[in-house]
Amino acid sequence: MTQEAGPLGARLLSGLRVVECSMLGPGAVSTPLADLGADVIKVEPPSGDYIRSMSWPLVRGSSLLHLHISRGKRSIVLDLRTDAGRETFLALVAEADVVVEAMRPGGLDRRGLGYERLREVNPRIVMFTISGYGMTGPYRDLPSHGIAYDAWAGTVAPVPGPEGMPSIPDHTSIGITAGPLFGTAAILAAVLRARETGEGCHLEVAQSDAAAAFDWLRSEGHRAYERPADEVTGNPSDGYERRPPGTAGMAEGVRYQFYESSDGHVLFMASERKFWENFCTAVDRKDLFEAHPGEKLADHARGNRELRRELAAIFRTRTTAEWIELGLAHDVPIGPVNTPATIAADPQFTARMPWQSADRLVADQLPFPVRVVGEDPPAASRPAPAPGEHGEQILHDVLGYDTGRIAHLRAEGAFGP
């Protein structure tokens, strides 16, 4: 493994200790905590978390999934099927603020380490369970992987594939990202309450629920339209027409739409009249504004094919970078259109999202996106661990165990066969 680095950026959660039992992607719930300086101890079975071999690409033999999700964490191997392993786990819990159960619900309970047992050794412990479909409901025990939650939530749909058979499209994975982010916020809220009252709690989130909540605008829009048409309407700029919820109602937009530039694409977003007038002035086409002034707010000139053809011809006359310069100079909302492969070259990206280097984390990785003003972005201080890499260090630093006691635990099978 690469050498650990000193603290980088804000260490806002220094002093917070998290004990994590995770398999695969749900362990992402504690990654932001580690980025922000928390001591995250990843407890692994003797066989290790097989996240290291899942997905692609593999970097120096470990999956990028593991390198990203497990960055900044320390690893200890404990066999929770043994008395010695369970006792050591409970000793760690006694010194922790949070226990993360990132697997199918009840995994720790089946090992005699459920919430009620944990709070016996630490009444202020916050237990957080993150799973695919949650602790209740008919899908509770259904095995699943990340795309399942997006498909369940309606955020990704099949597309035609080989021989016309349905295929999975390229898409943003929402559930496996939103679940951990919602969870992180709840964990910190619960820790604050526990420190004030001395009482912990058991939180849980389903990655499927999180995917649905993340896409609230569409589902709530459909729900709203179930109410009477005289009660729930569209926008005045469209004559109150009830167009499809969310971005589906943007398909026929003109003043808010994608356009080809001379070397790519831009997104034009002049849905307010003042921005539309600024644009027409900047390109010396006040005639367009006079002919199509539109409404003051939320007017996309939807369905105006004549205007769209005019704008298409205008946008093809400059490069994407030139359009961004025009937007900055004349207060016009125009944005570049990137792909995951091209975004790293974008000047806004290079100014805001400095890569965490492979020299430190094995693979180049994006930083935590929230920062303290005037400081470097928070960053993981160590790469993702090998199974049990920090076991003796954790037992010595956290529990004060000496070499003899660690040797006794080893003999008792605490660390596996």
XYZ file of C-alpha atoms in Angstrom:
417
model
C 0.000 0.000 0.000
C 1.080 3.603 -0.420
C 2.381 5.579 2.512
C -0.058 7.473 4.712
C -0.099 11.243 4.357
C -0.582 13.830 7.048
C -3.943 15.572 7.568
C -5.259 17.193 4.412
C -7.839 19.963 4.343
C -10.444 20.422 7.052
C -10.611 17.653 9.682
C -14.049 18.692 10.900
C -14.896 15.296 12.388
C -11.664 14.652 14.241
C -12.703 12.875 17.438
C -15.616 10.977 15.861
C -15.121 7.193 15.815
C -17.099 4.881 13.552
C -17.056 1.080 13.625
C -18.169 -0.188 10.221
C -19.294 -3.668 9.210
C -19.856 -3.493 5.475
C -19.914 -5.552 2.338
C -19.634 -3.893 -1.069
C -21.026 -0.457 -1.906
C -23.150 0.456 1.141
C -19.913 1.138 3.019
C -19.942 4.461 1.165
C -22.009 5.879 4.032
C -18.851 6.355 6.114
C -16.577 7.558 3.298
C -17.560 11.240 3.724
C -17.025 10.848 7.473
C -13.500 9.557 6.863
C -12.837 12.355 4.374
C -13.812 14.836 7.075
C -11.420 13.340 9.610
C -13.421 10.693 11.476
C -11.638 7.517 12.559
C -13.522 4.854 10.580
C -12.621 1.297 11.583
C -13.686 -1.239 8.993
C -14.331 -4.601 10.684
C -13.907 -7.397 8.161
C -14.496 -11.161 8.323
C -11.461 -13.450 7.963
C -12.216 -13.765 4.250
C -12.257 -9.964 3.861
C -14.814 -7.815 2.076
C -14.951 -9.021 -1.521
C -15.506 -5.433 -2.657
C -11.835 -5.525 -3.664
C -12.661 -7.848 -6.563
C -15.996 -6.385 -7.658
C -16.639 -4.136 -10.633
C -13.979 -2.455 -12.765
C -11.464 -1.066 -13.359
C -8.959 -2.847 -11.146
C -6.023 -0.675 -10.095
C -2.982 -2.579 -8.851
C -5.263 -5.548 -8.220
C -7.983 -3.712 -6.248
C -11.277 -2.449 -7.614
C -11.767 1.286 -7.943
C -14.986 0.688 -5.996
C -12.921 -0.397 -2.978
C -10.239 2.239 -3.437
C -12.859 4.989 -3.416
C -15.326 3.731 -0.807
C -12.730 2.446 1.669
C -10.293 5.358 1.416
C -9.260 6.916 4.689
C -10.450 3.917 6.737
C -8.537 1.482 8.918
C -9.155 -2.272 8.705
C -9.236 -4.941 11.381
C -10.191 -8.575 10.838
C -12.494 -10.059 13.493
C -14.271 -13.398 13.369
C -17.635 -12.497 14.852
C -18.595 -16.174 15.022
C -16.205 -16.552 17.978
C -16.593 -15.330 21.541
C -13.215 -13.596 21.383
C -14.139 -11.840 18.141
C -17.477 -10.628 19.520
C -15.912 -9.445 22.777
C -13.302 -7.459 20.861
C -16.006 -5.959 18.658
C -18.002 -4.870 21.723
C -14.872 -3.331 23.222
C -14.493 -1.224 20.085
C -18.171 -0.256 20.233
C -17.684 0.956 23.794
C -15.134 3.476 22.482
C -17.144 4.521 19.398
C -19.849 7.015 18.498
C -21.352 5.110 15.561
C -21.731 1.531 14.355
C -22.495 1.124 10.660
C -24.202 -2.082 9.523
C -23.876 -1.955 5.744
C -25.265 -5.308 4.661
C -28.612 -7.101 4.658
C -30.675 -6.011 7.691
C -30.112 -8.070 10.825
C -26.605 -9.209 9.935
C -25.179 -8.084 13.268
C -28.228 -9.222 15.228
C -27.743 -12.772 13.939
C -24.272 -12.666 15.492
C -25.632 -11.504 18.841
C -24.527 -7.937 18.149
C -27.804 -6.152 17.454
C -28.654 -2.681 18.666
C -29.929 -3.767 22.092
C -26.660 -5.594 22.788
C -24.571 -2.661 21.574
C -26.350 -0.145 23.780
C -25.652 -2.339 26.802
C -21.958 -1.538 26.395
C -22.482 2.014 25.092
C -25.879 3.678 25.749
C -25.032 6.622 23.479
C -24.095 4.491 20.486
C -25.731 5.426 17.184
C -26.330 2.351 15.053
C -26.942 2.908 11.376
C -28.227 0.165 9.083
C -28.047 0.716 5.327
C -29.434 -1.926 2.994
C -30.996 -2.394 -0.403
C -34.710 -2.371 0.406
C -34.696 -1.568 4.119
C -35.623 -3.370 7.322
C -39.347 -3.634 6.525
C -41.562 -4.348 3.543
C -41.977 -7.379 1.275
C -38.566 -6.897 -0.416
C -36.632 -6.799 2.884
C -34.765 -10.075 2.245
C -34.546 -9.818 -1.543
C -30.895 -9.970 -2.705
C -29.982 -7.027 -4.904
C -27.289 -4.813 -6.378
C -27.024 -1.094 -7.087
C -28.976 -0.699 -10.335
C -31.959 -2.441 -8.727
C -32.677 0.609 -6.581
C -32.655 2.991 -9.540
C -34.889 0.664 -11.559
C -37.268 0.308 -8.605
C -37.404 4.082 -8.162
C -38.071 4.680 -11.851
C -34.867 6.635 -12.462
C -33.442 4.256 -15.103
C -35.319 2.323 -17.776
C -34.393 -0.435 -20.250
C -33.185 0.554 -23.732
C -33.009 -1.637 -26.849
C -29.898 -3.813 -26.805
C -28.470 -6.707 -28.834
C -31.091 -8.327 -31.084
C -33.659 -5.907 -29.704
C -33.450 -7.357 -26.200
C -33.681 -4.895 -23.264
C -30.366 -3.541 -22.050
C -29.032 -1.458 -19.169
C -28.113 2.068 -20.353
C -25.258 4.227 -19.129
C -26.703 6.262 -16.276
C -25.932 7.946 -12.977
C -26.164 5.479 -10.084
C -28.448 7.278 -7.655
C -29.468 4.837 -4.921
C -25.967 3.734 -3.959
C -24.891 7.381 -3.730
C -27.990 9.071 -2.303
C -28.508 6.440 0.407
C -25.093 7.058 1.980
C -25.449 10.846 1.698
C -28.871 10.894 3.372
C -27.435 8.498 5.923
C -24.417 10.656 6.694
C -26.651 13.617 7.524
C -28.825 11.491 9.822
C -25.795 9.943 11.538
C -24.343 13.321 12.433
C -27.724 14.564 13.686
C -28.068 11.468 15.873
C -24.539 11.846 17.248
C -25.267 15.442 18.221
C -28.395 14.329 20.076
C -26.568 11.430 21.722
C -23.824 13.734 22.974
C -26.444 16.077 24.416
C -28.731 13.463 25.982
C -26.512 10.412 26.462
C -28.997 8.320 24.465
C -28.206 6.771 21.116
C -30.636 5.383 18.548
C -30.922 2.924 15.671
C -31.237 4.559 12.243
C -31.864 2.803 8.955
C -32.072 3.734 5.291
C -32.892 1.767 2.164
C -30.922 2.669 -0.936
C -34.139 2.155 -2.919
C -35.996 4.684 -0.748
C -33.108 7.118 -1.186
C -33.251 6.798 -4.981
C -36.965 7.633 -4.910
C -36.454 10.543 -2.516
C -33.627 11.905 -4.664
C -35.992 11.934 -7.661
C -38.748 13.644 -5.678
C -39.613 16.237 -8.327
C -40.943 13.705 -10.829
C -42.790 11.409 -8.429
C -44.293 14.317 -6.486
C -45.217 15.958 -9.800
C -47.139 12.887 -10.928
C -48.787 12.736 -7.521
C -49.791 16.393 -7.708
C -51.437 15.855 -11.099
C -53.712 13.249 -9.537
C -55.508 16.184 -7.917
C -58.217 18.108 -9.838
C -57.072 20.209 -12.813
C -58.631 23.332 -11.332
C -56.535 22.845 -8.192
C -53.157 21.827 -9.672
C -52.192 23.607 -12.884
C -49.192 24.257 -15.068
C -47.268 27.526 -15.235
C -48.941 30.755 -16.410
C -46.321 31.096 -19.171
C -47.801 27.949 -20.766
C -51.391 29.005 -20.315
C -51.518 26.791 -17.208
C -51.094 23.638 -19.321
C -50.178 20.621 -17.200
C -47.040 19.511 -19.021
C -45.143 16.373 -17.918
C -43.478 16.547 -14.478
C -39.801 17.272 -13.996
C -37.433 17.597 -16.919
C -39.751 15.583 -19.181
C -41.634 18.828 -19.690
C -38.480 20.404 -21.147
C -38.334 18.336 -24.340
C -39.995 21.032 -26.449
C -38.204 23.906 -24.732
C -36.483 26.532 -26.883
C -35.109 29.197 -24.546
C -34.062 26.400 -22.174
C -32.471 23.724 -24.331
C -29.322 22.061 -25.652
C -27.730 23.589 -28.754
C -24.776 22.595 -30.894
C -21.765 24.889 -30.710
C -19.053 24.854 -33.366
C -17.103 22.250 -31.366
C -19.619 20.555 -29.074
C -22.779 21.516 -27.231
C -24.019 24.136 -24.781
C -27.049 24.341 -22.533
C -28.964 27.604 -22.965
C -31.134 28.535 -19.945
C -32.823 31.905 -20.611
C -36.135 31.101 -18.974
C -36.335 34.559 -17.374
C -37.109 37.460 -19.697
C -34.138 39.517 -18.452
C -31.685 36.755 -19.431
C -33.360 36.326 -22.813
C -33.040 40.058 -23.492
C -29.384 40.013 -22.352
C -28.659 37.230 -24.833
C -30.392 38.903 -27.766
C -28.481 42.128 -27.061
C -25.158 40.315 -26.741
C -25.506 38.605 -30.150
C -26.880 41.765 -31.789
C -30.302 40.204 -32.398
C -32.684 42.513 -30.550
C -35.146 41.674 -33.294
C -35.560 38.217 -31.774
C -36.452 39.701 -28.406
C -38.886 42.158 -29.970
C -40.577 39.384 -31.927
C -40.648 36.893 -29.045
C -40.383 38.774 -25.715
C -42.128 36.006 -23.791
C -43.304 36.035 -20.198
C -41.303 37.507 -17.340
C -40.610 34.136 -15.664
C -40.474 30.431 -16.553
C -40.962 30.948 -20.299
C -39.087 28.441 -22.430
C -40.833 29.422 -25.685
C -41.933 25.796 -25.780
C -42.709 24.444 -29.218
C -41.565 27.563 -31.110
C -39.736 25.703 -33.862
C -39.049 28.881 -35.851
C -37.183 30.435 -32.926
C -35.361 27.189 -32.218
C -34.022 27.069 -35.778
C -32.834 30.669 -35.450
C -31.049 29.898 -32.190
C -29.527 26.705 -33.585
C -27.908 28.703 -36.384
C -26.607 31.310 -33.933
C -25.083 28.809 -31.511
C -23.191 27.015 -34.287
C -21.182 30.187 -34.960
C -19.006 30.011 -31.795
C -17.131 27.456 -29.748
C -18.402 26.277 -26.378
C -15.655 28.268 -24.626
C -16.639 31.418 -26.527
C -20.268 30.994 -25.471
C -19.197 30.652 -21.825
C -17.183 33.875 -22.184
C -20.254 35.605 -23.605
C -22.371 34.362 -20.717
C -19.894 35.733 -18.198
C -19.569 39.083 -19.951
C -23.287 39.692 -20.541
C -24.997 37.846 -17.653
C -26.488 35.074 -19.773
C -26.997 31.539 -18.365
C -25.107 29.288 -20.782
C -23.357 26.144 -19.594
C -20.909 23.667 -21.129
C -22.002 20.083 -21.785
C -19.426 17.559 -20.544
C -19.168 13.801 -20.307
C -17.487 11.773 -17.551
C -14.525 11.473 -19.926
C -14.213 15.191 -20.733
C -15.141 16.943 -17.501
C -11.600 16.761 -16.073
C -10.438 19.233 -18.733
C -13.128 21.779 -17.882
C -11.580 24.893 -16.271
C -14.299 25.029 -13.601
C -13.528 21.424 -12.672
C -9.797 22.050 -12.467
C -10.396 25.100 -10.257
C -12.834 23.402 -7.875
C -12.185 19.647 -7.878
C -8.453 18.912 -7.566
C -7.775 15.197 -7.942
C -6.701 13.242 -4.896
C -3.566 11.762 -6.373
C -2.901 8.116 -7.132
C 0.441 8.641 -5.412
C -1.518 8.752 -2.165
C -4.724 6.793 -2.861
C -3.580 4.237 -5.517
C -6.107 5.654 -8.027
C -6.864 9.305 -8.832
C -10.086 10.163 -6.994
C -12.400 13.136 -6.682
C -12.318 15.130 -3.444
C -15.127 15.597 -0.965
C -17.036 18.500 -2.579
C -17.755 20.624 0.518
C -14.925 22.637 1.975
C -14.147 25.179 4.639
C -13.725 28.539 2.887
C -10.048 29.366 2.613
C -8.854 25.802 3.255
C -7.953 22.884 1.028
C -10.804 20.429 0.326
C -11.170 17.677 2.933
C -9.357 14.545 1.825
C -8.640 11.009 2.943
C -5.329 10.746 4.758
C -4.668 7.118 3.765
C -5.513 4.746 0.919
C -8.099 1.983 1.145
C -6.761 -0.743 3.438
C -5.855 -4.358 2.917
C -7.903 -6.757 5.083
C -6.747 -6.404 8.678
C -3.966 -3.997 7.752
C -4.404 -1.896 10.897
C -5.581 -4.592 13.298
C -2.810 -4.449 15.869
C -2.591 -0.664 15.576
C -6.333 -0.332 16.324
C -6.213 -2.693 19.298
C -3.228 -0.857 20.733
C -4.395 2.734 20.051
C -8.133 2.396 20.723
C -8.276 -0.327 23.370
C -4.789 -0.112 24.870
C -4.125 -3.834 24.346
C -0.513 -4.927 24.678
C 1.287 -7.530 22.591
C 0.468 -10.313 25.013
C -3.263 -9.665 24.990
C -3.317 -9.433 21.199
C -1.482 -12.774 21.022
C -4.095 -14.278 23.367
C -6.931 -13.036 21.131
C -5.194 -14.540 18.138
C -4.934 -17.874 19.919
C -8.648 -17.666 20.791
C -9.522 -17.282 17.090
C -10.665 -13.646 17.318
C -8.990 -12.861 14.005
C -10.064 -16.044 12.216
C -8.434 -19.434 11.775
